[in-house]
Short mmCIF file of C-alpha atoms and ligand atoms in Angstrom, two decimals:
data_model
loop_
_atom_site.label_atom_id
_atom_site.label_comp_id
_atom_site.label_asym_id
_atom_site.label_seq_id
_atom_site.Cartn_x
_atom_site.Cartn_y
_atom_site.Cartn_z
CA MET G 211 122.30 132.29 67.08
CA ARG G 212 122.67 133.53 70.50
CA ILE G 213 121.70 130.09 72.20
CA ARG G 214 124.78 128.35 70.28
CA GLY G 215 126.98 131.08 72.12
CA MET G 216 125.60 130.05 75.40
CA LEU G 217 126.29 126.33 74.64
CA ALA G 218 130.11 127.48 74.21
CA GLU G 219 130.18 128.88 77.50
CA PRO G 220 130.68 126.59 80.50
CA ARG G 221 127.74 127.84 82.66
CA PHE G 222 124.26 127.36 82.95
CA HIS G 223 121.69 129.42 81.12
CA HIS G 224 117.80 129.38 81.26
CA VAL G 225 116.18 130.16 77.90
CA MET G 226 112.53 130.71 77.83
CA THR G 227 109.71 131.34 75.18
CA PRO G 228 107.03 133.36 76.82
CA ASN G 229 103.85 133.80 75.24
CA SER G 230 100.76 135.73 76.24
CA GLU G 231 99.21 133.17 78.62
CA MET G 232 102.69 133.04 80.32
CA LEU G 233 102.73 136.57 80.91
CA VAL G 234 99.21 136.65 82.55
CA GLU G 235 100.49 133.66 84.47
CA ALA G 236 103.37 135.81 85.72
CA CYS G 237 101.05 138.32 87.00
CA ARG G 238 99.77 135.87 89.33
CA ASN G 239 102.69 133.63 90.16
CA THR G 240 105.44 135.35 91.82
CA ALA G 241 107.94 132.56 91.52
CA PHE G 242 107.39 132.18 87.94
CA ARG G 243 107.63 136.18 87.16
CA LYS G 244 110.97 135.99 88.81
CA ILE G 245 112.24 132.92 86.87
CA LEU G 246 111.03 135.03 83.63
CA GLN G 247 112.81 138.10 84.59
CA ALA G 248 116.12 136.15 85.45
CA ALA G 249 116.16 134.03 82.18
CA ALA G 250 119.40 134.37 80.15
CA LEU G 251 117.05 134.75 76.85
CA ASN G 252 113.16 135.20 76.35
CA LEU G 253 112.11 134.71 72.85
CA PRO G 254 108.63 136.00 72.22
CA ASP G 255 106.51 133.13 71.32
CA SER G 256 103.22 134.58 70.45
CA ILE G 257 101.89 136.95 68.04
CA GLY G 258 99.95 138.65 70.87
CA LEU G 259 103.33 139.95 72.49
CA LYS G 260 104.59 141.66 69.43
CA TRP G 261 101.00 143.29 68.98
CA MET G 262 101.13 144.50 72.56
CA ALA G 263 104.54 145.54 72.35
CA HIS G 264 103.69 147.68 69.41
CA LEU G 265 100.69 149.18 71.21
CA THR G 266 102.94 150.25 74.32
CA GLY G 267 105.68 151.80 72.01
CA GLN G 268 108.02 148.93 72.13
CA THR G 269 109.60 146.83 69.19
CA LEU G 270 109.57 143.32 68.93
CA PRO G 271 110.72 142.32 65.42
CA ALA G 272 109.07 138.96 65.30
CA ARG G 273 107.24 136.03 66.89
CA VAL G 274 109.80 132.96 67.43
CA ALA G 275 107.94 129.84 67.78
CA GLY G 276 109.71 127.51 70.30
CA VAL G 277 109.38 124.65 67.80
CA ASP G 278 111.13 126.66 65.07
CA THR G 279 113.74 127.66 67.62
CA VAL G 280 114.55 123.95 68.62
CA MET G 281 114.79 122.90 64.95
CA ALA G 282 116.90 125.89 63.69
CA LEU G 283 119.26 125.07 66.69
CA LEU G 284 119.46 121.30 66.33
CA LYS G 285 119.78 121.41 62.56
CA ASN G 286 123.41 121.98 62.89
CA LEU G 287 124.25 121.23 66.30
CA PRO G 288 127.71 119.71 66.47
CA GLU G 289 128.04 116.48 68.44
CA GLU G 290 130.00 118.13 70.90
CA HIS G 291 126.76 119.44 72.47
CA ALA G 292 124.73 116.53 73.31
CA VAL G 293 121.07 117.14 73.84
CA PHE G 294 118.69 115.51 76.44
CA LEU G 295 114.74 115.51 75.59
CA LEU G 296 112.86 115.28 78.82
CA GLY G 297 108.88 115.45 79.06
CA ALA G 298 105.89 114.69 76.84
CA ALA G 299 103.91 111.48 77.10
CA GLU G 300 105.69 107.95 77.17
CA GLY G 301 107.82 107.48 73.79
CA VAL G 302 107.22 110.93 72.22
CA ALA G 303 110.47 112.32 73.19
CA GLU G 304 112.11 109.13 71.73
CA ARG G 305 110.18 109.73 68.44
CA ALA G 306 110.91 113.47 68.37
CA GLY G 307 114.70 112.50 68.78
CA GLY G 308 114.67 110.25 65.91
CA VAL G 309 112.98 113.07 63.67
CA LEU G 310 115.69 115.21 64.79
CA LYS G 311 118.55 112.72 64.16
CA LYS G 312 117.36 112.30 60.47
CA MET G 313 117.45 116.15 60.23
CA ASN G 314 120.92 116.13 61.66
CA PRO G 315 122.69 112.62 61.70
CA ARG G 316 125.68 114.37 63.65
CA LEU G 317 123.23 115.27 66.29
CA LYS G 318 124.18 113.60 69.75
CA ILE G 319 121.12 112.54 71.82
CA ALA G 320 122.38 112.09 75.26
CA GLY G 321 119.09 110.57 76.49
CA THR G 322 115.41 110.80 76.53
CA TYR G 323 112.73 110.48 79.25
CA ALA G 324 109.10 111.39 79.69
CA GLY G 325 109.21 111.50 83.64
CA SER G 326 106.89 113.98 85.16
CA PRO G 327 107.36 117.59 86.69
CA GLY G 328 106.10 116.15 90.20
CA ARG G 329 108.60 116.00 93.13
CA GLU G 330 108.50 112.19 93.09
CA ASP G 331 110.09 111.76 89.76
CA ALA G 332 112.65 114.64 90.32
CA GLN G 333 115.65 112.47 91.64
CA THR G 334 115.12 109.71 89.09
CA ILE G 335 115.34 112.49 86.29
CA ILE G 336 118.38 114.29 87.82
CA ASP G 337 120.12 111.02 87.89
CA ARG G 338 119.47 110.32 84.43
CA ILE G 339 120.56 113.66 83.35
CA CYS G 340 123.78 113.79 85.39
CA GLN G 341 124.67 110.46 83.85
CA ALA G 342 123.91 111.42 80.27
CA GLN G 343 125.85 114.53 80.56
CA PRO G 344 124.01 116.82 78.16
CA HIS G 345 124.97 120.52 77.30
CA LEU G 346 121.49 121.08 75.89
CA LEU G 347 118.35 120.16 77.84
CA LEU G 348 114.92 120.50 76.47
CA VAL G 349 111.98 120.31 78.84
CA ALA G 350 108.41 119.60 77.41
CA TYR G 351 105.99 119.85 80.60
CA GLY G 352 104.16 122.94 79.58
CA ALA G 353 104.33 126.38 81.11
CA PRO G 354 104.77 127.19 83.89
CA LYS G 355 105.65 123.70 85.13
CA GLN G 356 108.53 123.14 82.85
CA ASP G 357 110.29 126.54 83.81
CA LEU G 358 109.52 125.91 87.41
CA TRP G 359 111.16 122.50 87.12
CA ILE G 360 114.26 124.00 85.41
CA ALA G 361 114.80 126.91 87.83
CA GLU G 362 114.40 124.52 90.86
CA HIS G 363 116.93 122.08 89.66
CA ALA G 364 119.35 124.23 87.96
CA ARG G 365 122.09 124.07 90.31
CA VAL G 366 122.49 120.11 90.33
CA LEU G 367 122.41 119.69 86.34
CA LEU G 368 126.01 120.26 86.44
CA SER G 369 126.74 119.39 82.53
CA VAL G 370 123.95 121.58 81.50
CA ARG G 371 124.56 124.84 79.58
CA VAL G 372 121.17 125.61 78.28
CA ALA G 373 118.04 124.25 79.48
CA MET G 374 114.80 125.45 77.62
CA GLY G 375 111.34 124.81 78.05
CA VAL G 376 109.69 123.71 74.84
CA GLY G 377 106.07 123.02 75.38
CA GLY G 378 104.49 120.87 72.80
CA THR G 379 107.57 120.65 70.39
CA PHE G 380 108.31 116.98 70.82
CA ASP G 381 104.53 116.33 70.04
CA PHE G 382 105.01 118.48 66.72
CA LEU G 383 108.19 116.59 65.80
CA ALA G 384 106.78 113.25 66.55
CA GLY G 385 103.56 113.92 64.82
CA THR G 386 101.20 113.35 67.89
CA ALA G 387 100.17 117.21 67.44
CA HIS G 388 99.86 119.11 64.27
CA ARG G 389 100.92 122.81 63.79
CA ALA G 390 98.42 125.42 62.25
CA PRO G 391 98.63 125.57 58.58
CA ARG G 392 101.35 128.18 57.46
CA TRP G 393 98.70 130.74 56.44
CA MET G 394 97.06 130.74 59.89
CA ARG G 395 100.56 131.15 61.45
CA SER G 396 101.35 133.96 59.37
CA VAL G 397 98.11 136.08 60.14
CA GLY G 398 98.32 135.35 63.88
CA LEU G 399 95.61 132.79 64.11
CA GLU G 400 97.51 129.88 65.50
CA TRP G 401 95.62 130.18 68.74
CA LEU G 402 92.33 129.75 66.87
CA TRP G 403 93.55 126.34 65.35
CA ARG G 404 94.45 125.24 68.92
CA VAL G 405 91.01 126.22 69.99
CA LEU G 406 89.40 124.15 67.24
CA LEU G 407 91.52 121.08 67.98
CA GLU G 408 91.94 121.16 71.59
CA PRO G 409 88.75 122.71 73.10
CA TRP G 410 89.93 122.03 76.75
CA ARG G 411 92.56 124.76 76.08
CA LEU G 412 89.69 127.28 76.15
CA LYS G 413 90.97 128.88 79.46
CA ARG G 414 94.50 129.41 78.58
CA ILE G 415 93.53 130.72 75.19
CA TRP G 416 90.92 133.33 76.90
CA ASN G 417 94.06 134.51 79.06
CA ALA G 418 95.98 134.99 76.00
CA VAL G 419 93.46 136.53 73.73
CA VAL G 420 91.21 138.35 76.00
CA VAL G 421 92.79 138.90 79.47
CA PHE G 422 96.27 139.71 78.19
CA PRO G 423 95.26 142.51 75.96
CA ILE G 424 93.13 143.90 78.60
CA LEU G 425 95.90 144.11 81.05
CA VAL G 426 98.08 145.64 78.68
CA MET G 427 95.65 148.27 77.76
CA ARG G 428 94.86 148.98 81.37
CA TYR G 429 98.33 148.97 82.95
CA GLY G 430 100.72 149.41 79.72
CA ARG G 431 104.20 148.50 80.58
CA GLU G 432 103.60 148.13 84.60
CA ALA G 433 102.73 144.49 84.81
CA PRO G 434 100.39 144.09 87.88
CA THR G 435 100.40 141.60 90.67
CA LEU G 436 96.88 139.87 90.37
N1 UDP W 541 103.36 117.43 79.85
C1 UDP W 541 103.86 116.41 80.42
N2 UDP W 541 103.67 116.20 81.84
C2 UDP W 541 102.89 117.13 82.49
C3 UDP W 541 102.21 118.22 81.71
C4 UDP W 541 102.73 118.29 80.41
O1 UDP W 541 104.62 115.59 80.01
O2 UDP W 541 102.57 117.07 83.37
C5 UDP W 541 103.71 117.42 78.25
C6 UDP W 541 102.63 117.38 77.24
O3 UDP W 541 102.47 115.81 77.17
C7 UDP W 541 103.11 117.87 76.02
C8 UDP W 541 104.01 119.07 76.67
O4 UDP W 541 104.04 118.94 78.06
O5 UDP W 541 103.84 117.20 75.23
C9 UDP W 541 103.48 120.34 76.55
O6 UDP W 541 102.23 120.69 76.88
P1 UDP W 541 101.28 121.89 76.49
O7 UDP W 541 100.82 121.24 74.86
O8 UDP W 541 100.29 122.15 77.31
O9 UDP W 541 102.44 123.00 76.23
P2 UDP W 541 102.26 124.32 75.43
O10 UDP W 541 102.97 124.01 73.94
O11 UDP W 541 100.88 124.96 75.18
O12 UDP W 541 103.28 125.11 76.15
#
């Protein structure tokens, strides 16, 4: 896996998992767009990206869900690459860490902390991470906040080799949120599951399911600035 190679290199890499609504956000938010374009690796985390790539003559072999990437990466991660779990509601990262540790007893969890993406918390978080010295930093503040946070603080996180925004991954691992059934995921209906379970996401899902395809059909590969 490419991310494992990045962990072996002693320099910083930002891994992102763009989905359809993140690309709509990138059309409106220049800072976020630049971060996406500069990422060391972008893993397509929505079926919409795969479909729209196809429509514009490009190929994306598969959707790669953030939570699946995290699990595949941590399942065999050796202890020399300690991981820090940042974000989600109080106690969730810790519980997710417990689940991951069961999956891979050799996994070294350097620390967990909820914190918040607000400026007032930044120094406390940085101090904790610098003290814990992880190679891998997983940040669960939702997009775009998590990636803006990573990009803003990358240069002071000296031990970190890979930082990745992981959205709801800790909630899925801790069991505070439930993924769509496998059949819904396989036919590209995970978004519908989320509308049913979390109707307050409707605006984001509207952006993913309606605005994103309209933008692609209208502008093709040339992303507009909205
Ligand atoms: N979150 C947080 N602080 C914030 C906003 C979000 O800790 O200010 C956490 C939230 O608790 C959840 C995670 O960010 O655990 C991911 O949020 P969301 O489900 O919106 O992300 P998605 O998976 O849709 O990218």
